[in-house]
Short mmCIF file of C-alpha atoms in Angstrom, two decimals:
data_model
loop_
_atom_site.label_atom_id
_atom_site.label_comp_id
_atom_site.label_asym_id
_atom_site.label_seq_id
_atom_site.Cartn_x
_atom_site.Cartn_y
_atom_site.Cartn_z
CA UNK A 777 84.29 2.52 42.47
CA UNK A 778 81.12 3.49 44.32
CA UNK A 779 77.94 2.31 42.64
CA UNK A 780 74.56 4.00 42.83
CA UNK A 781 71.05 3.28 41.68
CA UNK A 782 69.99 5.39 38.76
CA UNK A 783 67.54 7.46 40.83
CA UNK A 784 70.29 8.22 43.37
CA UNK A 785 72.72 9.29 40.66
CA UNK A 786 70.19 11.46 38.80
CA UNK A 787 66.84 12.31 40.38
CA UNK A 788 65.61 13.55 36.98
CA UNK A 789 66.84 10.54 35.04
CA UNK A 790 63.47 10.07 33.32
CA UNK A 791 64.09 13.19 31.27
CA UNK A 792 67.82 12.52 30.93
CA UNK A 793 67.54 9.12 29.26
CA UNK A 794 64.16 9.81 27.67
CA UNK A 795 62.50 6.59 28.79
CA UNK A 796 62.26 4.78 32.10
CA UNK A 797 64.04 1.44 31.94
CA UNK A 798 62.21 0.19 35.00
CA UNK A 799 59.41 -2.21 34.24
CA UNK A 800 60.80 -3.51 30.95
CA UNK A 801 60.44 -7.25 30.44
CA UNK A 802 63.53 -9.47 30.50
CA UNK A 803 63.68 -12.10 27.75
CA UNK A 804 66.10 -14.79 26.65
CA UNK A 805 67.91 -13.53 23.57
CA UNK A 806 66.45 -14.77 20.31
CA UNK A 807 63.20 -16.00 21.89
CA UNK A 808 59.92 -14.76 23.30
CA UNK A 809 60.61 -16.49 26.61
CA UNK A 810 60.15 -13.95 29.37
CA UNK A 811 62.18 -14.71 32.48
CA UNK A 812 61.74 -11.59 34.57
CA UNK A 813 61.42 -7.81 34.84
CA UNK A 814 63.88 -4.91 35.14
CA UNK A 815 63.33 -3.19 38.49
CA UNK A 816 66.29 -0.77 38.60
CA UNK A 817 69.70 0.10 37.16
CA UNK A 818 73.10 0.61 38.81
CA UNK A 819 75.59 3.25 37.59
CA UNK A 820 79.22 3.96 38.46
CA UNK A 821 80.53 7.33 39.59
CA UNK A 822 80.93 8.44 35.96
CA UNK A 823 77.28 7.72 35.20
CA UNK A 824 77.99 4.65 33.08
CA UNK A 825 75.53 1.76 33.32
CA UNK A 826 77.13 -1.26 35.03
CA UNK A 827 74.25 -3.50 36.12
CA UNK A 828 70.54 -3.97 35.72
CA UNK A 829 68.68 -5.16 38.79
CA UNK A 830 66.33 -7.85 37.55
CA UNK A 831 63.61 -9.91 39.14
CA UNK A 832 63.95 -13.39 37.62
CA UNK A 833 60.85 -14.62 39.37
CA UNK A 834 59.74 -16.54 36.28
CA UNK A 835 62.79 -18.77 36.57
CA UNK A 836 63.50 -18.55 40.30
CA UNK A 837 60.54 -17.39 42.37
CA UNK A 838 61.13 -14.13 44.21
CA UNK A 839 64.83 -13.88 43.36
CA UNK A 840 66.52 -10.67 42.31
CA UNK A 841 70.00 -10.57 40.80
CA UNK A 842 72.39 -8.17 39.10
CA UNK A 843 72.77 -8.44 35.33
CA UNK A 844 75.98 -6.86 33.96
CA UNK A 845 75.03 -4.34 31.29
CA UNK A 846 77.24 -6.09 28.73
CA UNK A 847 75.07 -9.18 29.03
CA UNK A 848 71.95 -7.30 28.02
CA UNK A 849 70.45 -5.97 24.83
CA UNK A 850 67.88 -3.19 25.28
CA UNK A 851 65.13 -2.92 22.68
CA UNK A 852 63.29 0.29 23.56
CA UNK A 853 60.95 -0.10 20.60
CA UNK A 854 59.59 -3.42 21.87
CA UNK A 855 59.98 -2.41 25.54
CA UNK A 856 62.16 -5.47 26.09
CA UNK A 857 65.58 -6.29 27.46
CA UNK A 858 67.27 -9.43 26.13
CA UNK A 859 69.78 -11.31 28.27
CA UNK A 860 72.81 -12.73 26.49
CA UNK A 861 74.19 -16.14 27.43
CA UNK A 862 72.31 -16.80 30.68
CA UNK A 863 70.81 -20.18 31.54
CA UNK A 864 68.36 -21.12 34.25
CA UNK A 865 71.10 -23.06 36.06
CA UNK A 866 73.37 -20.04 35.94
CA UNK A 867 70.62 -17.82 37.30
CA UNK A 868 70.01 -20.19 40.22
CA UNK A 869 73.68 -19.93 41.25
CA UNK A 870 73.91 -16.13 41.08
CA UNK A 871 74.11 -14.31 44.42
CA UNK A 872 70.76 -12.86 45.40
CA UNK A 873 70.32 -9.10 45.51
CA UNK A 874 68.48 -7.46 48.39
CA UNK A 875 67.43 -3.86 48.83
CA UNK A 876 70.25 -3.10 51.25
CA UNK A 877 72.94 -5.26 49.67
CA UNK A 878 76.33 -3.52 49.80
CA UNK A 879 77.50 -3.12 46.22
CA UNK A 880 81.19 -3.48 47.02
CA UNK A 881 83.99 -5.25 45.18
CA UNK A 882 83.49 -8.56 46.96
CA UNK A 883 79.79 -8.69 46.09
CA UNK A 884 80.53 -7.69 42.51
CA UNK A 885 83.10 -10.50 42.30
CA UNK A 886 80.42 -12.98 43.31
CA UNK A 887 78.20 -11.61 40.57
CA UNK A 888 80.96 -11.59 37.98
CA UNK A 889 81.96 -15.11 38.94
CA UNK A 890 78.48 -16.31 38.01
CA UNK A 891 78.82 -14.92 34.49
CA UNK A 892 82.47 -15.70 33.71
CA UNK A 893 83.23 -18.73 31.56
CA UNK A 894 85.51 -20.08 32.92
CA UNK A 895 85.92 -18.25 36.23
CA UNK A 896 89.04 -16.14 36.72
CA UNK A 897 90.87 -16.43 40.09
CA UNK A 898 91.20 -13.32 42.18
CA UNK A 899 94.78 -12.01 42.52
CA UNK A 900 96.11 -14.74 40.25
CA UNK A 901 99.78 -13.85 40.62
CA UNK A 902 101.35 -17.22 41.33
CA UNK A 903 102.90 -19.35 38.60
CA UNK A 904 100.35 -22.09 39.20
CA UNK A 905 97.48 -19.65 39.02
CA UNK A 906 98.77 -18.07 35.85
CA UNK A 907 99.32 -21.49 34.31
CA UNK A 908 95.75 -22.47 35.15
CA UNK A 909 94.42 -19.56 33.10
CA UNK A 910 96.24 -20.44 29.91
CA UNK A 911 93.82 -20.37 26.99
CA UNK A 912 91.22 -18.23 28.76
CA UNK A 913 90.14 -14.97 27.22
CA UNK A 914 89.67 -13.14 30.52
CA UNK A 915 92.89 -11.83 32.12
CA UNK A 916 93.88 -12.33 35.76
CA UNK A 917 92.31 -9.71 38.01
CA UNK A 918 93.73 -7.63 40.86
CA UNK A 919 91.21 -6.12 43.25
CA UNK A 920 93.38 -3.08 43.81
CA UNK A 921 93.64 -2.23 40.11
CA UNK A 922 90.43 -3.67 38.75
CA UNK A 923 88.59 -1.72 36.07
CA UNK A 924 85.42 -2.59 34.23
CA UNK A 925 87.30 -2.27 30.94
CA UNK A 926 89.19 -5.48 31.82
CA UNK A 927 86.00 -7.47 31.24
CA UNK A 928 84.29 -6.06 28.16
CA UNK A 929 82.24 -9.22 27.87
CA UNK A 930 80.42 -8.13 31.03
CA UNK A 931 80.39 -4.35 30.76
CA UNK A 932 80.83 -3.35 27.12
CA UNK A 933 77.55 -3.58 25.20
CA UNK A 934 79.51 -3.58 21.93
CA UNK A 935 81.83 -6.44 22.84
CA UNK A 936 79.64 -9.24 21.50
CA UNK A 937 79.85 -10.30 17.89
CA UNK A 938 76.14 -10.88 17.44
CA UNK A 939 75.04 -7.28 17.51
CA UNK A 940 72.15 -6.14 15.40
CA UNK A 941 71.31 -2.59 14.47
CA UNK A 942 68.71 -1.25 12.17
CA UNK A 943 69.05 0.85 9.05
CA UNK A 944 66.16 3.21 8.46
CA UNK A 945 64.86 4.77 5.30
CA UNK A 946 62.29 7.46 4.70
CA UNK A 947 59.54 7.10 2.15
CA UNK A 948 56.87 9.43 0.92
CA UNK A 949 53.32 8.78 2.00
CA UNK A 950 50.86 10.72 -0.13
CA UNK A 951 47.73 11.96 1.57
CA UNK A 952 45.11 14.44 0.55
CA UNK A 953 43.76 17.38 2.50
CA UNK A 954 40.57 19.20 1.58
CA UNK A 955 40.94 22.95 1.75
CA UNK A 956 38.76 25.88 0.77
CA UNK A 957 40.03 27.69 -2.32
CA UNK A 958 37.24 30.22 -2.77
CA UNK A 959 33.56 30.96 -2.56
CA UNK A 960 30.90 31.83 -5.14
CA UNK A 961 27.88 33.89 -4.10
CA UNK A 962 24.94 33.92 -6.50
CA UNK A 963 22.05 36.38 -5.97
CA UNK A 964 19.48 38.42 -7.89
CA UNK A 965 19.06 42.13 -8.35
CA UNK A 966 16.51 44.25 -10.25
CA UNK A 967 17.43 46.46 -13.14
CA UNK A 968 15.07 48.99 -14.74
CA UNK A 969 14.74 49.94 -18.37
CA UNK A 970 12.60 52.61 -20.03
CA UNK A 971 10.75 51.17 -23.00
CA UNK A 972 8.31 52.64 -25.52
CA UNK A 973 5.16 50.90 -26.66
CA UNK A 974 2.94 52.07 -29.53
CA UNK A 975 -0.80 52.08 -28.84
CA UNK A 976 -3.39 52.92 -31.52
CA UNK A 977 -6.06 55.17 -30.04
CA UNK A 978 -9.39 56.28 -31.43
CA UNK A 979 -10.95 59.67 -30.80
CA UNK A 980 -14.48 60.78 -31.75
CA UNK A 981 -15.08 64.26 -33.15
CA UNK A 982 -18.15 66.09 -34.39
CA UNK A 983 -18.50 67.00 -38.00
CA UNK A 984 -21.30 69.48 -38.88
CA UNK A 985 -22.33 69.64 -42.48
CA UNK A 986 -24.90 71.99 -43.94
CA UNK A 987 -26.34 70.53 -47.15
CA UNK A 988 -29.19 71.51 -49.48
CA UNK A 989 -31.89 68.85 -49.55
CA UNK A 990 -33.24 67.57 -52.80
CA UNK A 991 -36.67 69.04 -52.18
CA UNK A 992 -35.38 72.42 -51.25
CA UNK A 993 -37.87 75.18 -52.19
CA UNK A 994 -40.82 72.87 -51.91
CA UNK A 995 -43.83 74.36 -50.10
CA UNK A 996 -44.82 72.56 -46.98
CA UNK A 997 -47.97 72.87 -44.92
CA UNK A 998 -48.28 75.01 -41.83
CA UNK A 999 -48.45 71.89 -39.67
CA UNK A 1000 -45.21 70.57 -41.06
CA UNK A 1001 -43.40 73.80 -40.66
CA UNK A 1002 -43.19 73.71 -36.86
CA UNK A 1003 -41.18 76.68 -35.92
CA UNK A 1004 -39.76 76.20 -32.45
CA UNK A 1005 -36.93 77.75 -30.52
CA UNK A 1006 -34.47 76.02 -28.26
CA UNK A 1007 -34.36 72.69 -30.01
CA UNK A 1008 -31.05 71.08 -29.08
CA UNK A 1009 -29.36 67.91 -30.39
CA UNK A 1010 -27.02 66.10 -27.90
CA UNK A 1011 -24.16 63.84 -28.99
CA UNK A 1012 -21.73 62.02 -26.65
CA UNK A 1013 -18.15 62.21 -27.85
CA UNK A 1014 -15.62 59.50 -26.84
CA UNK A 1015 -11.98 58.98 -27.26
CA UNK A 1016 -9.54 56.20 -26.26
CA UNK A 1017 -6.68 56.79 -23.89
CA UNK A 1018 -3.60 54.55 -23.37
CA UNK A 1019 -4.01 52.21 -20.41
CA UNK A 1020 -0.56 50.52 -19.92
CA UNK A 1021 -0.15 47.82 -17.24
CA UNK A 1022 2.83 45.64 -16.31
CA UNK A 1023 2.73 41.89 -16.00
CA UNK A 1024 5.50 39.51 -14.88
CA UNK A 1025 6.46 36.35 -16.75
CA UNK A 1026 9.10 33.63 -16.40
CA UNK A 1027 12.07 34.46 -18.55
CA UNK A 1028 14.67 31.74 -17.70
CA UNK A 1029 15.98 29.40 -14.99
CA UNK A 1030 19.47 29.45 -13.54
CA UNK A 1031 20.77 26.14 -12.21
CA UNK A 1032 23.68 26.20 -9.72
CA UNK A 1033 25.67 23.02 -9.02
CA UNK A 1034 29.22 21.85 -8.28
CA UNK A 1035 31.26 19.48 -10.38
CA UNK A 1036 34.56 17.82 -9.44
CA UNK A 1037 37.49 17.95 -11.82
CA UNK A 1038 40.30 15.45 -11.22
CA UNK A 1039 43.96 15.97 -11.89
CA UNK A 1040 47.18 14.17 -10.97
CA UNK A 1041 49.98 16.27 -9.54
CA UNK A 1042 53.57 15.28 -8.75
CA UNK A 1043 55.08 16.40 -5.46
CA UNK A 1044 58.85 16.31 -5.06
CA UNK A 1045 60.50 15.84 -1.67
CA UNK A 1046 63.92 14.78 -0.41
CA UNK A 1047 63.99 11.55 1.58
CA UNK A 1048 66.81 10.03 3.58
CA UNK A 1049 68.15 6.48 3.73
CA UNK A 1050 70.71 4.92 6.01
CA UNK A 1051 73.37 2.84 4.28
CA UNK A 1052 75.87 0.50 5.88
CA UNK A 1053 79.51 1.61 6.07
CA UNK A 1054 82.06 -1.08 6.89
CA UNK A 1055 85.57 -0.04 7.85
CA UNK A 1056 88.26 -2.61 8.50
CA UNK A 1057 91.70 -2.26 10.04
CA UNK A 1058 94.59 -4.27 8.65
CA UNK A 1059 94.03 -7.29 6.46
CA UNK A 1060 90.81 -8.38 8.15
CA UNK A 1061 88.39 -9.87 5.64
CA UNK A 1062 84.69 -9.20 6.16
CA UNK A 1063 82.00 -11.26 4.46
CA UNK A 1064 78.88 -9.31 3.63
CA UNK A 1065 75.66 -11.05 2.72
CA UNK A 1066 72.53 -9.78 1.04
CA UNK A 1067 69.38 -9.10 2.96
CA UNK A 1068 67.44 -12.17 4.02
#
């Protein structure tokens, strides 16, 4: 079962898994106690995660160890990895990992031995060995036929009974966007009308009347009777003509302003919600509690 670091197994692993696990903080499960940092991951030939390489320098200065993937809980949202069931004393006894450590069966057995409770003897085929394992949950192991499935507590992330997963629900968040619905252009133009106006005009004219004076026939003296030729009377005659002018005046004002009308609209959308489905096999009884 050759093991490889994640970058050796897949050079483009960043895009494959979507997020780089390296650099995530390592915390004791259920607390905010940080004990180290994830520096790499180890995969088997099928690409399954088997170990996380962790620097537990907070607990043991400068020490790096392998953490079986089943003993970890990865919280990508919080950028944290939680370690399940590890104590400081246990960490101190774990075999140290170095850059060029051979990841063979014997080294893995040293690692597994540090996490097993109680430890399982290698090649436990004798009657005494088998008897010594009575009551233990981990079966006897044979190096020639060993598989990771034999120890789900170490390699199966779903083997622990204290798993937690989240149910998500969508909800509508109403926002408002301001958008242009139209435009009003207001301008002026000039129209012309033909109108009539009545003007009273006066005109002068000459009226010549020949009348008989009261003393007609009366003899006058030679001095009075001054016979002359060429006597002319001049009269100036006037008349009025229409003199129409235009003048401008203020007729009305036009006020332009905007007012805001408010209305409440209902928007309908389909939202999703995750619900819990519990399936049991056999007569197993499951107790479900309300949310706390």
